[in-house]
């Protein structure tokens, strides 16, 4: 049984799509358990039904046609109880409902188990037996284990993307998907799918304009790869044995095989472009090899994959993909990167949809900085089938509508209009002071990284820069920028805001901010070599940057330095040593430069508990609530699986922040918050209640936060904080903040519309 289980799971994992995965399961289970029927039902959340999606034993016409309402019948009972149901005679059970389509009247024995993933029932696996039969415990656990594996396999095989498509295609209409997190705003537009160029599996489907040209390009690509192979083989002739050289001949034979070439051309003729057709052909071949019993032949699957990649590369070089962005582009991808986002002209980019990541991912931070709504973390996003589809991104409620109905579209267009009206009205706040009703001033600063951020930040009325992420200019280059190159970049930012302060954070790479030209491979990058740790281990990189920053400040004197990812005072002492050294060197070189104020980011739990010791060494603190939340809650900020647990309003995070502010104020050190929570109007109210001195956020959030803080007095915000203090979970905190804003007439800040 164990062996059957293992083989079935392997087969399911290799299945090219969900229907085939399910069909493998029902067939194998029926055989292994010697039952008369095995069926799989999947949840159609939108219609609140269970749909029969695969069966071995029932009438196949019933597939897609049998739909049971939630809670209905024995399938509903299994899903409701979230545990197996084992019945000797199904019709004796009170929940039993007879279904004519399946012809189930002749069956008695029933065993149903739920398919659960992330606490959600995705479906139900059912076996039926003609005779009365109570299933033995090993049989129950067999089905149970398979169902548990199926849940994982659905997402891992990438098959789950099919689920919504299949269910929705049955109803022909568009569909809605729930994301784990979103950044505020609503967008209506058309999908543009981005993918890593070398990854065949990530290639989306696209329609072809000229089939003959596409076929010719594909043939040319195959011929090119064949030439490469022959050259490789010729080069190796002296160093490899004859039988090893024969491997190249085998690859060339594979390349010429009718299946591979004709199979792809057939798919192109059916209307899919060459890369998409190649993807399906390669997938089919890989699967055929992986299914072989002979271990040597099974290994050939990787050769097929390699050939696929080579042909794909050739196709790209024959026909470079020159993206043509629609005027209302919604950028969609498995994992949209910051550079893919940066490639889209800003005036055409309307929304971002990423299957992986969360609202704390850097791509979401950049989207927010540009004022572009994004939804992140959608397990069942059928990325390869979304190219060119109309969609609506609802970043407030973290929802995506694919092929929205005219009503949904119209509603969101209305909301968009209202939002732009709201933003226009907010413009009137630019010149007004950022102070509470009782006149307490809270400085609002901008977070920047790209030089393109400067203009929106200045226009938003920011009183300076609270966080300049210097790794961004490093991330968009293909090598380390030199001292002079860095100086020029930093100078532009310092100059643009002078005499207002600009807080320049030293290089914070590692974790999810990896430089392509400085790869760091670690099992656990967020707990590894990050931020100040890299800087101290590489004084040559750090000193170059420090010299560039200090020199950029010449004559302006509005620089503040900020150190990232500090977890102990030793790091501060070492960093201060290097800052002093860079400064002294520059003085010796004849430059007349001021020594800047230096601050530390509080973004690691150990730093929360060392504020007094740190205060002896630095001038100010800035709370990085993104990382602080990640490390306090042990929730990876980029992991979509746990994105709904990532919440800066968690009472533990709020308590830590409050402690930092109190302890820093006790020794006269100002505190700013520069993580994403500073730009969330509700969270900002709480931070002001705690007495924070300044907030730094993306330019797009600044006027919204100003509107919020100008609507309350500090006494009201302190009272709000006291109320929140009693709360035990983040949901309650959020609900109170939303209702507070709504009651003050500021509901437009936390939902779509005005
Ligand atoms: C933070 O962690 O909150 C922060 C501001 O830094 P970054 O998002 O760049 O890691
Ligand atoms: Mg951080």
Tab-separated table of N, CA, C and O and ligand atoms in Angstrom, residues 505 508 513 530 565 601 603 624 626-627 637, ligand 2:
chain	number	residue	atom	x	y	z
A	505	UNK	N	20.270	55.628	4.426
A	505	UNK	CA	20.568	54.351	5.092
A	505	UNK	C	21.689	53.667	4.338
A	505	UNK	O	21.662	53.565	3.114
A	508	UNK	N	21.804	47.971	2.597
A	508	UNK	CA	21.068	46.927	3.324
A	508	UNK	C	20.753	45.793	2.357
A	508	UNK	O	19.620	45.630	1.919
A	513	UNK	N	17.016	41.085	-0.676
A	513	UNK	CA	17.581	42.117	-1.539
A	513	UNK	C	18.962	41.659	-2.000
A	513	UNK	O	19.969	41.995	-1.408
A	530	UNK	N	23.163	39.779	6.348
A	530	UNK	CA	22.299	40.872	5.883
A	530	UNK	C	22.788	42.188	6.426
A	530	UNK	O	23.356	42.263	7.503
A	565	UNK	N	19.638	46.837	10.221
A	565	UNK	CA	19.780	45.451	10.701
A	565	UNK	C	20.753	45.302	11.860
A	565	UNK	O	21.474	44.316	11.954
A	601	UNK	N	18.554	51.693	12.950
A	601	UNK	CA	17.235	51.122	12.704
A	601	UNK	C	16.925	50.133	13.813
A	601	UNK	O	17.772	49.313	14.165
A	603	UNK	N	14.921	47.129	14.067
A	603	UNK	CA	14.126	46.220	13.234
A	603	UNK	C	14.389	44.754	13.584
A	603	UNK	O	13.924	43.858	12.892
A	624	UNK	N	12.104	50.081	11.842
A	624	UNK	CA	11.788	49.396	10.581
A	624	UNK	C	10.713	48.366	10.887
A	624	UNK	O	11.005	47.219	11.224
A	626	UNK	N	8.745	46.748	9.107
A	626	UNK	CA	8.599	45.566	8.234
A	626	UNK	C	9.413	44.407	8.791
A	626	UNK	O	8.902	43.311	9.005
A	627	UNK	N	10.698	44.678	9.014
A	627	UNK	CA	11.523	43.593	9.538
A	627	UNK	C	11.195	43.290	10.989
A	627	UNK	O	11.225	42.136	11.411
A	637	UNK	N	8.530	37.858	5.526
A	637	UNK	CA	7.727	38.919	4.909
A	637	UNK	C	7.441	38.671	3.436
A	637	UNK	O	6.613	39.353	2.838
B	2	LIG	MG1	14.378	46.429	7.063
